[in-house]
mmCIF file of C-alpha atoms in Angstrom:
data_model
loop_
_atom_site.group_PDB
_atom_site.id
_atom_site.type_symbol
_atom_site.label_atom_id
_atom_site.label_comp_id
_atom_site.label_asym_id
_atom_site.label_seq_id
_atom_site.Cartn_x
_atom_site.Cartn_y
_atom_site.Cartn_z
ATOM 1 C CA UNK A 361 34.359 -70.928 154.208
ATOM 2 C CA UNK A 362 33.189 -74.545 154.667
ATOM 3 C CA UNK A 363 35.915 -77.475 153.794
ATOM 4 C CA UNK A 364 33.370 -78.616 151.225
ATOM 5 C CA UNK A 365 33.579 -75.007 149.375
ATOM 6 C CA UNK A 366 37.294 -75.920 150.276
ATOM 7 C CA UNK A 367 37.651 -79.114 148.088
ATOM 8 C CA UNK A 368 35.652 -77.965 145.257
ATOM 9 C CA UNK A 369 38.079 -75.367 144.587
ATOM 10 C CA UNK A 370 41.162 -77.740 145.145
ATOM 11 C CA UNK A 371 38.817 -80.450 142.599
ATOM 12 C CA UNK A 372 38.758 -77.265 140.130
ATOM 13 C CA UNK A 373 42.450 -75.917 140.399
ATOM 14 C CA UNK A 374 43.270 -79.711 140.124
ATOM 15 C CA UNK A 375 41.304 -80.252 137.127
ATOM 16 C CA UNK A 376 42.620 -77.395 135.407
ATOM 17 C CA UNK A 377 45.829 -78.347 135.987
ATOM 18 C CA UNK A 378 45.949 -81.622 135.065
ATOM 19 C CA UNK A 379 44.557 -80.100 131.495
ATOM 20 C CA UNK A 380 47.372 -77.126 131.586
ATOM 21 C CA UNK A 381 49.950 -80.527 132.440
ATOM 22 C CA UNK A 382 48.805 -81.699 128.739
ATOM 23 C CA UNK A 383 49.085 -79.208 127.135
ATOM 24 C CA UNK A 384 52.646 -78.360 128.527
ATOM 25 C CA UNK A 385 53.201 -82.050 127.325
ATOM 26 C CA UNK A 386 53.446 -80.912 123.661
ATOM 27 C CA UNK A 387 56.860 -78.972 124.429
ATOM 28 C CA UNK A 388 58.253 -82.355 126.186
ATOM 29 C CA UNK A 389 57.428 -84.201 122.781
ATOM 30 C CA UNK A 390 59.365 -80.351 121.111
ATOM 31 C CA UNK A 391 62.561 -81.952 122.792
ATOM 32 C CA UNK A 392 62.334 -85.020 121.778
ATOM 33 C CA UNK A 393 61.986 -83.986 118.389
ATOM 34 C CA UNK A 394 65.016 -81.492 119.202
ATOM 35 C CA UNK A 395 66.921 -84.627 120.015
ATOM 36 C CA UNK A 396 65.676 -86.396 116.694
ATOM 37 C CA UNK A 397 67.044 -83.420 114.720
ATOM 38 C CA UNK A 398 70.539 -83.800 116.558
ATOM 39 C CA UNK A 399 70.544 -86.397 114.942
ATOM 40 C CA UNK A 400 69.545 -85.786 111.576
ATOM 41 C CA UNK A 401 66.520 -88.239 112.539
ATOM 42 C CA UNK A 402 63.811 -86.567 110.175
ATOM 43 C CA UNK A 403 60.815 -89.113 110.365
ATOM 44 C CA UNK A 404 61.546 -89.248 113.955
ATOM 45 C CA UNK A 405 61.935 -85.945 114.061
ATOM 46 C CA UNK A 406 58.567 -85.382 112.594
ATOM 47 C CA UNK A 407 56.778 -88.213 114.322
ATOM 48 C CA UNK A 408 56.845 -86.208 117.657
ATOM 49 C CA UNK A 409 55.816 -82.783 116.100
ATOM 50 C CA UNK A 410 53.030 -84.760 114.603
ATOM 51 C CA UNK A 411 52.290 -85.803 118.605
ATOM 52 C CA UNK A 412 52.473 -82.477 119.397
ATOM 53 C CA UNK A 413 50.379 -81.289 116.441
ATOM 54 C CA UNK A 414 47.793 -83.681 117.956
ATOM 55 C CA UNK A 415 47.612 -82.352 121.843
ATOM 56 C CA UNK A 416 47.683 -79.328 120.532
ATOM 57 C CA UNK A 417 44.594 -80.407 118.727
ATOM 58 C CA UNK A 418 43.155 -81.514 121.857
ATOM 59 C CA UNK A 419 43.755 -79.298 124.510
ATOM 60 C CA UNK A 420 41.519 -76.775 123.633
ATOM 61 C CA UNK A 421 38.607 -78.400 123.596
ATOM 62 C CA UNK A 422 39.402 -80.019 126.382
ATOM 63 C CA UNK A 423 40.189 -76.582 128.269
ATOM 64 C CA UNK A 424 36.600 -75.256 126.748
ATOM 65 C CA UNK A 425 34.481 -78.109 127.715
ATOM 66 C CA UNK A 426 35.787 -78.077 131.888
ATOM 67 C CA UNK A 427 35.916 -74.520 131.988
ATOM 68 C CA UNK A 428 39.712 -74.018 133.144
ATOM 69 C CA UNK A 429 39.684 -70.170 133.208
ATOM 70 C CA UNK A 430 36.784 -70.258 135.861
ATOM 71 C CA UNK A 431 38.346 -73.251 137.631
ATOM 72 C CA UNK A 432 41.692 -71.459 138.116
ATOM 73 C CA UNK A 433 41.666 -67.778 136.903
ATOM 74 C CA UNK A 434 45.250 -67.348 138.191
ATOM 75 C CA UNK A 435 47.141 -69.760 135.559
ATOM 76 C CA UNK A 436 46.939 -68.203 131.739
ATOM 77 C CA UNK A 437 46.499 -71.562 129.414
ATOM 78 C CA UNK A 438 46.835 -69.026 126.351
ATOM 79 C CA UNK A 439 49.904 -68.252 127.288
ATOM 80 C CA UNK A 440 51.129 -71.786 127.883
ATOM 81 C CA UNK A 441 49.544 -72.360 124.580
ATOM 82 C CA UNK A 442 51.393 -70.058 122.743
ATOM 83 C CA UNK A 443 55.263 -71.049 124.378
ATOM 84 C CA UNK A 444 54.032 -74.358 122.795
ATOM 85 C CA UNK A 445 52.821 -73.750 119.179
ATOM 86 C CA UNK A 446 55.958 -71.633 119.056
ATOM 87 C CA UNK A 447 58.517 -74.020 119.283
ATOM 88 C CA UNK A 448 56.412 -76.843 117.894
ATOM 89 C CA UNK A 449 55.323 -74.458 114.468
ATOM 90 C CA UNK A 450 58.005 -72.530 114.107
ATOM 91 C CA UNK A 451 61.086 -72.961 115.867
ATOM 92 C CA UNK A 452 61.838 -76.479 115.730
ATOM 93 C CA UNK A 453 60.810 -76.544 111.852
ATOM 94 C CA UNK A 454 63.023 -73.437 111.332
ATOM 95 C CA UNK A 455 65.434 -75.484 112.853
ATOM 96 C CA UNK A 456 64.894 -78.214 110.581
ATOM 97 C CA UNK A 457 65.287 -76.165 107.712
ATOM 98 C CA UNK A 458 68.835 -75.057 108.790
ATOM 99 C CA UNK A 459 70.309 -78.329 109.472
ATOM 100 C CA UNK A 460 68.297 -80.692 106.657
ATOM 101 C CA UNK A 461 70.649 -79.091 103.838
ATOM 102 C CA UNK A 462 68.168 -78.013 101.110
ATOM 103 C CA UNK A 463 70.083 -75.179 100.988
ATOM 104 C CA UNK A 464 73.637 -73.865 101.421
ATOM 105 C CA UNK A 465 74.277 -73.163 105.165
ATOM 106 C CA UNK A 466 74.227 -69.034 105.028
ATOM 107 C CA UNK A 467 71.104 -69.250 103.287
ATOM 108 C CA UNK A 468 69.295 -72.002 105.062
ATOM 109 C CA UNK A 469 70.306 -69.891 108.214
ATOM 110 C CA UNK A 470 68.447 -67.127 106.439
ATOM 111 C CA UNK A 471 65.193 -68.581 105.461
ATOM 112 C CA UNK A 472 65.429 -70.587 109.153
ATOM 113 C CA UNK A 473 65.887 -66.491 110.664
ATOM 114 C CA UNK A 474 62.908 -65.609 108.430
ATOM 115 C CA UNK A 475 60.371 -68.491 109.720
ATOM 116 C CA UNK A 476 61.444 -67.763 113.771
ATOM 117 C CA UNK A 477 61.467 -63.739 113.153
ATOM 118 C CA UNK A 478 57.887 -63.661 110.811
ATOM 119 C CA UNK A 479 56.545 -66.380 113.509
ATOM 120 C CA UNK A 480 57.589 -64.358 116.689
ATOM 121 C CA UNK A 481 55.572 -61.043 114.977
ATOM 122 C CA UNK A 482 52.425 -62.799 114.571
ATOM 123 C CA UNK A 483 52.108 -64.546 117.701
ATOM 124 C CA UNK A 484 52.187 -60.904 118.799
ATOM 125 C CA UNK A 485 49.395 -59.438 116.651
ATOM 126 C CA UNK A 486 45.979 -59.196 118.597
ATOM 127 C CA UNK A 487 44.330 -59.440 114.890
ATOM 128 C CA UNK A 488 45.402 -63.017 113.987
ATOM 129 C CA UNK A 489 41.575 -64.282 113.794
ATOM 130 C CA UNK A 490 39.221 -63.114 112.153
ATOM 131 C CA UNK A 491 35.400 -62.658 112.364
ATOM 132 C CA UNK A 492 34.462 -66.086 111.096
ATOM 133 C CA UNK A 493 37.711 -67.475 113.051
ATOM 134 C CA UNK A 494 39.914 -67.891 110.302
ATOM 135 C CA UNK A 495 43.475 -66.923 110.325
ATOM 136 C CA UNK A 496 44.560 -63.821 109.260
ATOM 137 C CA UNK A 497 47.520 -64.193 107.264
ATOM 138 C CA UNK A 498 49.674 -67.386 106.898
ATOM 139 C CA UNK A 499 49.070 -68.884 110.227
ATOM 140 C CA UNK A 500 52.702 -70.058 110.991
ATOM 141 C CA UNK A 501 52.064 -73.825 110.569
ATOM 142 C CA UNK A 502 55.924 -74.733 109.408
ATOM 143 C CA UNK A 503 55.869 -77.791 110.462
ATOM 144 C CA UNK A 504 53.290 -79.162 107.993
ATOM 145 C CA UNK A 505 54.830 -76.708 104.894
ATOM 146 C CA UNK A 506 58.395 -78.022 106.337
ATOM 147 C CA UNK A 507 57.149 -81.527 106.505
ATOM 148 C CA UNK A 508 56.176 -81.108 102.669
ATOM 149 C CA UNK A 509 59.449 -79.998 102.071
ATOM 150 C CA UNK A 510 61.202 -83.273 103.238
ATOM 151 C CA UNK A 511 57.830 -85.670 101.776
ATOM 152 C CA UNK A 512 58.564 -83.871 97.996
ATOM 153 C CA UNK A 513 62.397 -83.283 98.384
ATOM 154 C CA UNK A 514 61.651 -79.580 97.093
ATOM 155 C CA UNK A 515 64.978 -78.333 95.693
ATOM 156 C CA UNK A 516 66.530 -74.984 97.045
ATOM 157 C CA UNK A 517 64.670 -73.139 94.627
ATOM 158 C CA UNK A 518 61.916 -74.056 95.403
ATOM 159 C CA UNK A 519 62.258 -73.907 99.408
ATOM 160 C CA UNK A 520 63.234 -70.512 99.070
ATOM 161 C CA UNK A 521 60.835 -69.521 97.057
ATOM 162 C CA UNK A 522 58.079 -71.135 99.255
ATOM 163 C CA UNK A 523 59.454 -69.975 102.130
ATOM 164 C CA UNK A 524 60.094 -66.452 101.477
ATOM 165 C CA UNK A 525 56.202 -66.288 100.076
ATOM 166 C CA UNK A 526 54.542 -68.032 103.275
ATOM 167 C CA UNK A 527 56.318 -65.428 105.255
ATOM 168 C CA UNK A 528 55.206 -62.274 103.496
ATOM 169 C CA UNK A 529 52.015 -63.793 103.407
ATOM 170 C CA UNK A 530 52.095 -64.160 107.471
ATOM 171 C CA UNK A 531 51.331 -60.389 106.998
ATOM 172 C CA UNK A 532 48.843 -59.715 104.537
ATOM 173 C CA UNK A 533 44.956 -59.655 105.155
ATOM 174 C CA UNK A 534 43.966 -63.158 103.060
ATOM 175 C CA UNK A 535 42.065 -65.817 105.267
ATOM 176 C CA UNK A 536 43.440 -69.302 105.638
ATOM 177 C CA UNK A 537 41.215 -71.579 107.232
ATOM 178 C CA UNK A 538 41.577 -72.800 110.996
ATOM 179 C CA UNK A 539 39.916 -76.501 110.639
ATOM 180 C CA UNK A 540 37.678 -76.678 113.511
ATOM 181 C CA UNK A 541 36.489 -73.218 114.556
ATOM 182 C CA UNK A 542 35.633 -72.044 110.492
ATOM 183 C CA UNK A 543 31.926 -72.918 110.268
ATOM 184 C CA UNK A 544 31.638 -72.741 106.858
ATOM 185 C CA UNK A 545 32.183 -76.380 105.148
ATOM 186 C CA UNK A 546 33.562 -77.618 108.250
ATOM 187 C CA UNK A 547 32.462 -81.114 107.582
ATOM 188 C CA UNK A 548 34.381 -81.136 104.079
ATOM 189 C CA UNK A 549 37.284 -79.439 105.562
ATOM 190 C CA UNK A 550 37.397 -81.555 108.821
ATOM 191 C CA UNK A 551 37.044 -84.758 106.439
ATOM 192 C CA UNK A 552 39.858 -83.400 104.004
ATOM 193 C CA UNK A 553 42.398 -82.345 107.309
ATOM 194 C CA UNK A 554 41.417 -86.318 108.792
ATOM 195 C CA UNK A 555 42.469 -87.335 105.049
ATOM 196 C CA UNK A 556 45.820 -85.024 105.402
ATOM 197 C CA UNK A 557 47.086 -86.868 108.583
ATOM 198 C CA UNK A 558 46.577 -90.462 107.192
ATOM 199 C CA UNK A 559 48.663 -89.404 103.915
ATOM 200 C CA UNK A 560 51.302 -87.799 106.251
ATOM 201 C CA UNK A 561 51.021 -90.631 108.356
ATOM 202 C CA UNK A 562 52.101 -93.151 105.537
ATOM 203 C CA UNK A 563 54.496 -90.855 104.425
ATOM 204 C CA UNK A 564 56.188 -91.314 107.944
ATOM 205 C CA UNK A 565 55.548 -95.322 108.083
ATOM 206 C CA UNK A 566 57.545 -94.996 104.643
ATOM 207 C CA UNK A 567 60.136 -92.749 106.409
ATOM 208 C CA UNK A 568 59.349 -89.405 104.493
ATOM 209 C CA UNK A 569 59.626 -91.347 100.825
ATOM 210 C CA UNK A 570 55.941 -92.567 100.145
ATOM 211 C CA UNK A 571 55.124 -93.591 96.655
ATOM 212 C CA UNK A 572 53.444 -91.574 94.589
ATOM 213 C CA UNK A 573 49.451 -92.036 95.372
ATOM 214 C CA UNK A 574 50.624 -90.623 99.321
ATOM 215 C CA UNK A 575 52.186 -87.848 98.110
ATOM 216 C CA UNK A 576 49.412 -87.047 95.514
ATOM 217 C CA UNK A 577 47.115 -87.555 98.543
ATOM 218 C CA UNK A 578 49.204 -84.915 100.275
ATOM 219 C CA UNK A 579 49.401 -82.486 97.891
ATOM 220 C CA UNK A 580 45.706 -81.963 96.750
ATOM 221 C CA UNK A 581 44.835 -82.412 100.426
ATOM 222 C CA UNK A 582 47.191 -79.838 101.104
ATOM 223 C CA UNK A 583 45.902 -77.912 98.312
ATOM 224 C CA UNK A 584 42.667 -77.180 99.928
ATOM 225 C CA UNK A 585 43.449 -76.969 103.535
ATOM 226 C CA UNK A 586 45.967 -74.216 101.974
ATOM 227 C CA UNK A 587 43.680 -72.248 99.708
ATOM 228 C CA UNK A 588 39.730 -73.073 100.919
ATOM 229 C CA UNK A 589 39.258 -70.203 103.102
ATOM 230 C CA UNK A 590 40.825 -67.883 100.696
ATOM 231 C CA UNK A 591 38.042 -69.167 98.264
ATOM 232 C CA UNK A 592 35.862 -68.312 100.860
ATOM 233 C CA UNK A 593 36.730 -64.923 101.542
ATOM 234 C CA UNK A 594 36.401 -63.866 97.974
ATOM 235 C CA UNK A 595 32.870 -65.627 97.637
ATOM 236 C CA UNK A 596 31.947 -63.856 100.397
ATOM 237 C CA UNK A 597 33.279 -60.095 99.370
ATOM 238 C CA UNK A 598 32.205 -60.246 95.810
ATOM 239 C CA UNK A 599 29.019 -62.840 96.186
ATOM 240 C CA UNK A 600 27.694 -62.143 99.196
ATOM 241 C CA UNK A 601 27.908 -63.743 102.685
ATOM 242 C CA UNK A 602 24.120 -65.085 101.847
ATOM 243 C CA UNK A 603 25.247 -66.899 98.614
ATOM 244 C CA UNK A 604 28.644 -68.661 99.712
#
């Protein structure tokens, strides 16, 4: 082996590893917002899961474009990946939803059991995308529905309600859209997610208490991002893949 075969594979391993290093930055920013939530620091709180909602935004393409798998084979960015998105989309916002007090404690301890139980089972199911590379099922994204919670002050009922739903419908076989990698209307649904982080950024610059053009930005932007690729899927089985 010549030294320069030698120092293109330490260029590769180092490459890859300086994009595994930011994507394990995401669960650095998980305990700051840990820390936040000690102290009952909501926008803070949710100010670093939004940073972490936004490397985790990055990091795959990233990882896609320089090829990590083929630079080092021997370090599993999925894996990393998903030790991330768990804590970041459904522990820490499980968390937040047994501490915030929407609820009494035993059943805010409940619904927070239901988000971290329902979350672990579909990280484990092989059949969480489907063909078109939508989610199948309610793809465990608590920290935006959470987030919602705190922006609309939803009472208990309501939380509960929401809560219990979302997590049955982690389960069931109805197609929620993943942003990027759904082809169909990406631009409208790329524009309308860019649109859903400026309204949930003012609703943090106004500390979780916007006035009411933010959070009616928020909800119909929410709206769609929640129910488009259900839409979708029904043009598509009673329509006609051809005609959506």
């Amino acid at each position: 082996m010549t030294e320069l075969t030698l120092v293109g594979r330490h260029q590769n391993a180092l490459i890859a590893l300086a994009v595994h290093a930011f994507t394990a930055s995401g669960i650095v920013l998980a305990m700051l917002a840990a820390f936040a939530a000690y102290n009952l620091d909501w926008p803070a709180f949710f100010m670093w899961l939004g940073l972490a909602l936004v490397v985790d935004g990055i990091d795959g393409p990233i990882a896609r474009k320089v090829s990590v798998e083929s630079r080092l084979p021997t370090f599993s960015g999925a894996a990393l990946d998903f030790v991330v998105d768990y804590v970041t989309y459904a522990f820490l916002p499980a968390l937040a939803v047994a501490t915030a007090g929407f609820t009494s404690i035993p059943i805010a301890l409940a619904l927070a059991g239901i988000i971290v139980f329902t979350s672990a089972m579909y990280y484990g199911d092989t059949r969480m995308k489907m063909n078109n590379n939508a989610f199948r099922g309610f793809p465990v994204v608590w920290n935006g529905v959470v987030f919602l919670y705190f922006v609309f002050d939803l009472n208990q009922f309501a939380v509960i309600g929401i809560t219990v739903a979302l997590s049955i419908l982690t389960f069931a076989p109805i197609a929620f859209v993943h942003p990027v990698r759904v082809e169909k209307w990406r631009p409208l649904t790329l524009a309308v997610t860019v649109i859903w982080f400026l309204f949930a950024a003012a609703a943090l610059a106004w500390e979780l208490n916007p006035p009411l053009g933010v959070e009616i930005g928020l909800a119909l932007s929410s709206a769609y991002l929640t129910f488009v690729a259900a839409v979708q899927q029904i043009i598509e089985k009673f329509f006609g893949a051809g005609k959506a």
